[in-house]
XYZ file of C-alpha atoms in Angstrom:
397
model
C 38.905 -1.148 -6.905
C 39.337 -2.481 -3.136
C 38.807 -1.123 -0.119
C 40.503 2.151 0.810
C 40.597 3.086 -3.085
C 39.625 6.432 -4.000
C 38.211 7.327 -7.126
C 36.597 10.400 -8.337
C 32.852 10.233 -10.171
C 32.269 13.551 -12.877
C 29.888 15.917 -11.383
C 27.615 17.573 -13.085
C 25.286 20.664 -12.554
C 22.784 22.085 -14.229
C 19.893 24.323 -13.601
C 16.433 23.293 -12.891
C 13.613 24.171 -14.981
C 11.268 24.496 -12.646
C 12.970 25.882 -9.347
C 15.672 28.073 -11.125
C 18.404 25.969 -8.306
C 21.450 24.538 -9.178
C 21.337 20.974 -9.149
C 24.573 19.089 -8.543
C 25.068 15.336 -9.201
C 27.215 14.037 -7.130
C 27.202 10.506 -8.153
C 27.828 8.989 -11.943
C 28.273 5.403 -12.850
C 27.267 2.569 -14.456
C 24.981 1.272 -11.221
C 22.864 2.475 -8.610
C 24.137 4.946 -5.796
C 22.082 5.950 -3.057
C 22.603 7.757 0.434
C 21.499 6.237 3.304
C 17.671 6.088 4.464
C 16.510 9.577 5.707
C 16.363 8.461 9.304
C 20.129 6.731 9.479
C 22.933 8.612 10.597
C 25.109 9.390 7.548
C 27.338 11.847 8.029
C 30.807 11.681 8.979
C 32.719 14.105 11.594
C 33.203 17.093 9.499
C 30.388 17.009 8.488
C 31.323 17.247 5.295
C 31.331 13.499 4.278
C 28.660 11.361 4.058
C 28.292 7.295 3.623
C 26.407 5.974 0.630
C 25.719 2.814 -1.168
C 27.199 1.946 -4.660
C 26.644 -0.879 -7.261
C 30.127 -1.149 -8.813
C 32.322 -3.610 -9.804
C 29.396 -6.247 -9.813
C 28.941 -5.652 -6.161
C 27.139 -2.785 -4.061
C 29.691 -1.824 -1.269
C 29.577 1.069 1.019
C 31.585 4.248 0.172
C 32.784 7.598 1.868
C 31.648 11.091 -0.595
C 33.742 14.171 0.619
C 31.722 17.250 -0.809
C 34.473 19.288 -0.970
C 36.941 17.171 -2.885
C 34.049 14.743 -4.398
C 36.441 12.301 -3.770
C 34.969 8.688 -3.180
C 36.489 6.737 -0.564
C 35.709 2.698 -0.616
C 35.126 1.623 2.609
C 33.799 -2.391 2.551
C 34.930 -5.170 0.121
C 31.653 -7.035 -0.155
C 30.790 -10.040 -2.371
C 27.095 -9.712 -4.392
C 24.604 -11.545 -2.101
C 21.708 -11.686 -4.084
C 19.489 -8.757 -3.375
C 20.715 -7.698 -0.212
C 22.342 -3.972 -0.196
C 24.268 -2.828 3.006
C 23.008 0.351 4.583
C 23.590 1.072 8.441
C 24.224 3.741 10.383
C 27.146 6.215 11.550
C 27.721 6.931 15.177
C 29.861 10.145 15.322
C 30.470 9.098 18.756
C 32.465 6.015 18.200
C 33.510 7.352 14.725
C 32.386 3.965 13.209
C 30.005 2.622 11.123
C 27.223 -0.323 12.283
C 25.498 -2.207 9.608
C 23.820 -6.113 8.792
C 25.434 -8.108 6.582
C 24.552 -12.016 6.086
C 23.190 -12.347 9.287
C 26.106 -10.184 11.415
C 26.219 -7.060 12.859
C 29.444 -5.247 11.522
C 31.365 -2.273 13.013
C 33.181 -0.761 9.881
C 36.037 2.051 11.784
C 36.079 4.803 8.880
C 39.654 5.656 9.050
C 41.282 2.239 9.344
C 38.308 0.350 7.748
C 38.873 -2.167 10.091
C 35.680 -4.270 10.687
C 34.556 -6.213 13.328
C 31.768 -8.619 14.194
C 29.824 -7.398 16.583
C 26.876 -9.682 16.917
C 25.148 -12.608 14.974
C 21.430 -13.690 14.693
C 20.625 -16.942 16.022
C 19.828 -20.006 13.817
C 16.068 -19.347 12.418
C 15.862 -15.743 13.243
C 16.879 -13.241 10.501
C 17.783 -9.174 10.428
C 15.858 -9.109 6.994
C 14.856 -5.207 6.748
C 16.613 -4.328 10.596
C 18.103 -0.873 11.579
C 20.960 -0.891 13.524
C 20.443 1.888 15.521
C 23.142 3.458 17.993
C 22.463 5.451 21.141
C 23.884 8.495 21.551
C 26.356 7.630 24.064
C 27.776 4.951 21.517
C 27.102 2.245 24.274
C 24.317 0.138 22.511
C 23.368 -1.403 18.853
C 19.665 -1.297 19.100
C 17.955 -3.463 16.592
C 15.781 -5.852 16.217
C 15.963 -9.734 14.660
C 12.904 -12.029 13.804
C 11.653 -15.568 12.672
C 12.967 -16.901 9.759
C 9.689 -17.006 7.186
C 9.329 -19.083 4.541
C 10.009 -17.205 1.258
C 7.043 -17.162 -1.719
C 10.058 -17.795 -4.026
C 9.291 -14.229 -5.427
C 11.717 -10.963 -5.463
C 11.122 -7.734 -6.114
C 10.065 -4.307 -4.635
C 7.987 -5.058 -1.443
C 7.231 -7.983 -3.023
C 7.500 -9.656 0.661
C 5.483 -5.932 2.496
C 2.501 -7.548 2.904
C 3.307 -11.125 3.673
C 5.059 -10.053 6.598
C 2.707 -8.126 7.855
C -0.297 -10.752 7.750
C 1.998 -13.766 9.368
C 2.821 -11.772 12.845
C 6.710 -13.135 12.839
C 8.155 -13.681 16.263
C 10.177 -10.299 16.755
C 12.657 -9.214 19.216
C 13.951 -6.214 19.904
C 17.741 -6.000 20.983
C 20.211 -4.388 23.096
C 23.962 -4.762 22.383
C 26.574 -3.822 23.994
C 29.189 -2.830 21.174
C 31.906 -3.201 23.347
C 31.552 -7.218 24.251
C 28.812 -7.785 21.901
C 26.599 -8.789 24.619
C 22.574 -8.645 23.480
C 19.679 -8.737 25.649
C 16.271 -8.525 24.585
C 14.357 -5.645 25.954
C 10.986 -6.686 23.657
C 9.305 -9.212 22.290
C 6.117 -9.387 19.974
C 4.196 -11.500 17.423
C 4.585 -8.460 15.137
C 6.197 -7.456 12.068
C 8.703 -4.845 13.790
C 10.954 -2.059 11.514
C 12.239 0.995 12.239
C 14.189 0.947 14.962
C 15.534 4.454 15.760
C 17.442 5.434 18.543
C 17.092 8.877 19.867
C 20.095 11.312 18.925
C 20.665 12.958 22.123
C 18.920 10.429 24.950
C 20.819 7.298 25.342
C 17.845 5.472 26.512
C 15.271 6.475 24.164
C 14.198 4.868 21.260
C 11.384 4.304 18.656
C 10.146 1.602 16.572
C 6.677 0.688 14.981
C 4.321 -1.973 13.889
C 5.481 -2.005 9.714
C 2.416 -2.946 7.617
C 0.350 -1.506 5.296
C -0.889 1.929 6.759
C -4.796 1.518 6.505
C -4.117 -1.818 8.702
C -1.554 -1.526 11.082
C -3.324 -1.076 14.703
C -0.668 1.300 15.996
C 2.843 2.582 14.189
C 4.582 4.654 16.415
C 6.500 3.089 19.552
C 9.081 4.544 22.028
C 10.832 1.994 24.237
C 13.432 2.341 27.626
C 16.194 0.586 26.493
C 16.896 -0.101 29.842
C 13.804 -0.873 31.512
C 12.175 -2.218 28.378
C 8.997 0.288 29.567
C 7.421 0.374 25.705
C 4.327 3.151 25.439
C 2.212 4.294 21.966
C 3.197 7.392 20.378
C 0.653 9.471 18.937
C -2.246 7.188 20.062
C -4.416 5.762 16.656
C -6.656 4.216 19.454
C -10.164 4.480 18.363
C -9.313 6.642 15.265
C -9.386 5.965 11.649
C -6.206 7.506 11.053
C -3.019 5.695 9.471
C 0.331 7.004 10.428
C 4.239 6.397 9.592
C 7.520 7.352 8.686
C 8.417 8.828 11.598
C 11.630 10.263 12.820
C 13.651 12.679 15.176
C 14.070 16.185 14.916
C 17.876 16.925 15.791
C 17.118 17.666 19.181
C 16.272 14.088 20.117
C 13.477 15.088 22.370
C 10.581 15.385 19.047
C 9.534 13.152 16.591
C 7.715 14.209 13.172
C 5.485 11.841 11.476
C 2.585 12.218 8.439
C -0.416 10.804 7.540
C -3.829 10.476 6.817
C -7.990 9.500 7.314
C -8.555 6.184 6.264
C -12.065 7.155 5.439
C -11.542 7.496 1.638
C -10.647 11.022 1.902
C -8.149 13.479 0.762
C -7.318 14.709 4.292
C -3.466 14.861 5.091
C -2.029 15.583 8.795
C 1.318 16.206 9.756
C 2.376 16.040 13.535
C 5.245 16.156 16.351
C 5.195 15.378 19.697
C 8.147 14.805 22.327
C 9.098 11.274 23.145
C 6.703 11.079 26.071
C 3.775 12.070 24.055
C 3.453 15.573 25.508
C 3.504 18.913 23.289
C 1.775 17.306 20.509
C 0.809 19.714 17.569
C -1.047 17.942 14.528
C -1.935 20.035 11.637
C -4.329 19.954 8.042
C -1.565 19.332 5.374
C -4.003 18.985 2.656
C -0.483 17.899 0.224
C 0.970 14.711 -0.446
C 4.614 13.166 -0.445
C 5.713 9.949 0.216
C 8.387 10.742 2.745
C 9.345 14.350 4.969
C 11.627 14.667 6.799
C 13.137 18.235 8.878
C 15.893 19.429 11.529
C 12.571 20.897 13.765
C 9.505 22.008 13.046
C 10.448 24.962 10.894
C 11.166 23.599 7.910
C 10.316 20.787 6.186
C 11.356 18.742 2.800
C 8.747 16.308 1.155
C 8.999 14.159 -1.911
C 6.086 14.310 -3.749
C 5.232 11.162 -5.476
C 6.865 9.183 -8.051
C 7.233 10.264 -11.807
C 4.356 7.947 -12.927
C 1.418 7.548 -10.263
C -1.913 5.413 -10.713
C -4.534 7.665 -12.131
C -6.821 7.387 -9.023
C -3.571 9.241 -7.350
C -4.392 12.140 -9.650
C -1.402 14.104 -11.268
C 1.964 13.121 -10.657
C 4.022 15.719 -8.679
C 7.228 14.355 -8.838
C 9.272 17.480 -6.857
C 11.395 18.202 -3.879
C 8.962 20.555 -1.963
C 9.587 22.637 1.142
C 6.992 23.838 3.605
C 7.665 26.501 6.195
C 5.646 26.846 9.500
C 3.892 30.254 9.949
C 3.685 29.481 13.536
C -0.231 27.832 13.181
C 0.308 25.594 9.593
C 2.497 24.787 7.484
C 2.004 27.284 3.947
C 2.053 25.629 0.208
C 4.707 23.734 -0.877
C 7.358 25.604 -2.359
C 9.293 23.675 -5.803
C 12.803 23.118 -5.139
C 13.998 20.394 -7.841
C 12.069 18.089 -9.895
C 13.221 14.546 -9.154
C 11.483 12.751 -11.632
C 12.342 9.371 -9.649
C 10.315 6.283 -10.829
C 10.688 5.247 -6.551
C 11.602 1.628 -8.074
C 12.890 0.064 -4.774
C 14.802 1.776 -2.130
C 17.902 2.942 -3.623
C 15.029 4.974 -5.956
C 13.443 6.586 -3.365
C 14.216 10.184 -2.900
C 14.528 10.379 0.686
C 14.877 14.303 0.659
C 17.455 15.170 3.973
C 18.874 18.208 4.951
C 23.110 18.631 4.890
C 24.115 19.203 8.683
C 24.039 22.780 8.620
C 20.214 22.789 7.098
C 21.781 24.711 2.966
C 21.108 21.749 0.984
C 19.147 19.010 0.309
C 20.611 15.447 -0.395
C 18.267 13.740 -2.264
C 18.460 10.132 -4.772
C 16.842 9.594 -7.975
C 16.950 7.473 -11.179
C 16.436 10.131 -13.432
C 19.257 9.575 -15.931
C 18.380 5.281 -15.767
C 20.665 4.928 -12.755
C 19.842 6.050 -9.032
C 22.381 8.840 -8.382
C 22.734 11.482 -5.575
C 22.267 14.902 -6.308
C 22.479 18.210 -4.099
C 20.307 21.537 -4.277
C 20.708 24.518 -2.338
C 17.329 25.376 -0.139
C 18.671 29.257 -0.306
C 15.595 31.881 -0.192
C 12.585 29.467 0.123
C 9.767 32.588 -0.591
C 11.379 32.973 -4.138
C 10.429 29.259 -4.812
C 7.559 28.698 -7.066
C 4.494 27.753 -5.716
C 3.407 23.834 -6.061
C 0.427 25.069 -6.985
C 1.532 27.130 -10.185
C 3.301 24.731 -11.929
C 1.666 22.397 -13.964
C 1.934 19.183 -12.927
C 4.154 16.848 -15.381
C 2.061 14.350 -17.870
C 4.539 12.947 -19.884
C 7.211 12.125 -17.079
């Protein structure tokens, strides 16, 4: 296959045994596929096609999914590169895609999959775990490059997390124009920076944080002026024993949800919002656990549980999709809408639960079957869910 083949994977649905839903896999082959991290951009302009990462033909490439037709559309002809896997993210405003690839920023048009070089790091800086993120006027790439570190020689899942973290790489935060490809840096910091996310409806607005471990990072949540380069904390951990991440918007640009926890040895779970100025903040008990969330708003939101095998310190493994609703003062007990059974073995592993544009279904990946596929469930009538805390949790997962 090149690029602009299309090819058709065999769905398959069955029902789940715990939820009663329809589960649809979207994805089958010999090879990982995985949609795009929860907080990217993925979905095309009908809404009705999504970009996703596939291992095939020796090589992961990006591809087009049309739910409709489930026909797969390839869109890059990449060569293997050792471990790196392209990911990105889709501006419906320029109706093109923006992702790092050996060091360059690449605009990938979906309809003539004609790709251009946008920008390229600087000898000894890197875009090792960067988010391209795009504003919402499709004026700006906002990501961020950093020092080239020297490499323990060792490869694997987060393997490098850690390291990172303690060394304090020189980081920089970019702004570039996608029209001339002209980048300015708008912040600097002996930090190890990720998650740069550009709000969805502001064009100035974005976030990023200070990636670590949880328990150590001083402060996660950032916003930034892209074109002041005014930075300010969001949620404030200042004098607090609290550890905080994956945040991300709510659809209206304005809020960002986040989750986390005491780090005094404790059980106790928050989950929060707050606008991007750090007014209307509302932080709630959420005495449950998943490794991401992620919502359109505050109403509704999907978690992941944990991983089909967990540590036994972690207690039972509670490898579901969940969905908790808002009664207006907390959010109620998680509701069982598929059981994942994901091992979470590397990214393209992770779940990443994400609601379909119009809020139905769940998108969700998992390695269930040996292979990280995609599947689809349908949120439908979340009070005739089971209750998390009927089922019994899985011990031979």
């Amino acid at each position: 296959m090149a690029k602009g083949d299309i090819s058709k994977d065999q769905t398959f649905r069955y029902t789940d045994s715990y939820s009663g839903r329809e589960i649809i896999r979207l994805t089958d082959h010999l090879g990982h596929s995985s949609h795009l991290y929860f907080t990217d951009p993925c979905w095309l302009q009908d809404n009705r096609s999504f970009i996703f990462a596939s291992d095939r033909q020796n090589a992961t490439n990006l591809y087009s999914y049309h739910l409709d037709s489930a026909e797969i559309r390839q869109l890059t002809d990449l060569k293997r590169d050792g471990g790196e896997r392209p990911a990105g993210c889709f501006s419906q405003v320029a109706n093109c895609h923006y992702f790092w690839w050996r060091g360059q920023l690449i605009e990938l048009d979906v309809d003539t999959l004609v790709e251009r070089t946008v920008y390229e790091v600087p000898a000894g800086m890197t875009a090792t775990d960067a988010r391209p993120g795009v504003t919402s006027d499709a004026k700006y790439v906002c990501t961020r490059i950093m020092e080239e570190l020297k490499s323990s020689g060792v490869d694997f899942a987060y393997s490098h997390f850690r390291d990172r973290f303690n060394a304090k790489p020189f980081s920089q935060i970019l702004r570039i124009e996608i029209a001339t490809g002209k980048a300015e840096i708008i912040h600097e910091d002996r930090c190890y920076i990720t998650h740069e996310n550009a709000s969805p409806t502001l064009p100035d607005i974005m976030t990023f944080c200070h990636e670590g471990p949880w328990d150590l990072v001083d402060q996660r949540i950032w916003g930034l002026n892209i074109q002041t380069g005014e930075t300010w904390k969001i949620r404030s951990q200042e004098g607090l024993n609290i550890a905080i991440g994956h945040e991300y918007w709510f659809d209206d640009g304005i809020h960002i949800g986040y989750h986390g926890r005491f780090t005094d040895g404790g059980e106790h779970h928050i989950y929060g919002r707050c606008k991007w100025d750090n007014s209307d903040l509302v932080e709630v008990d959420f005495p449950y656990h998943s490794t991401h969330f992620c919502s359109k708003n505050e109403n509704l939101i999907v978690g992941d549980g944990t991983a089909a095998a967990v540590f036994s310190q972690q207690g039972d493994a509670e490898p579901f999709i969940q969905l908790f609703s808002w009664d207006g003062q907390r959010y109620e007990n998680p509701r069982v809408l598929a059981y994942h059974r994901s091992t979470f073995n590397d990214q393209h592993a992770h779940c990443h639960p994400r609601f379909t544009p119009d809020g139905k279904y769940v998108m969700y990946s998992s390695d269930l079957n040996r292979y990280a596929n995609i599947y689809l469930v349908e949120v439908g009538d979340v009070a005739s869910l089971p209750l998390l805390s009927e089922l019994e949790s899985p011990k031979h997962t």
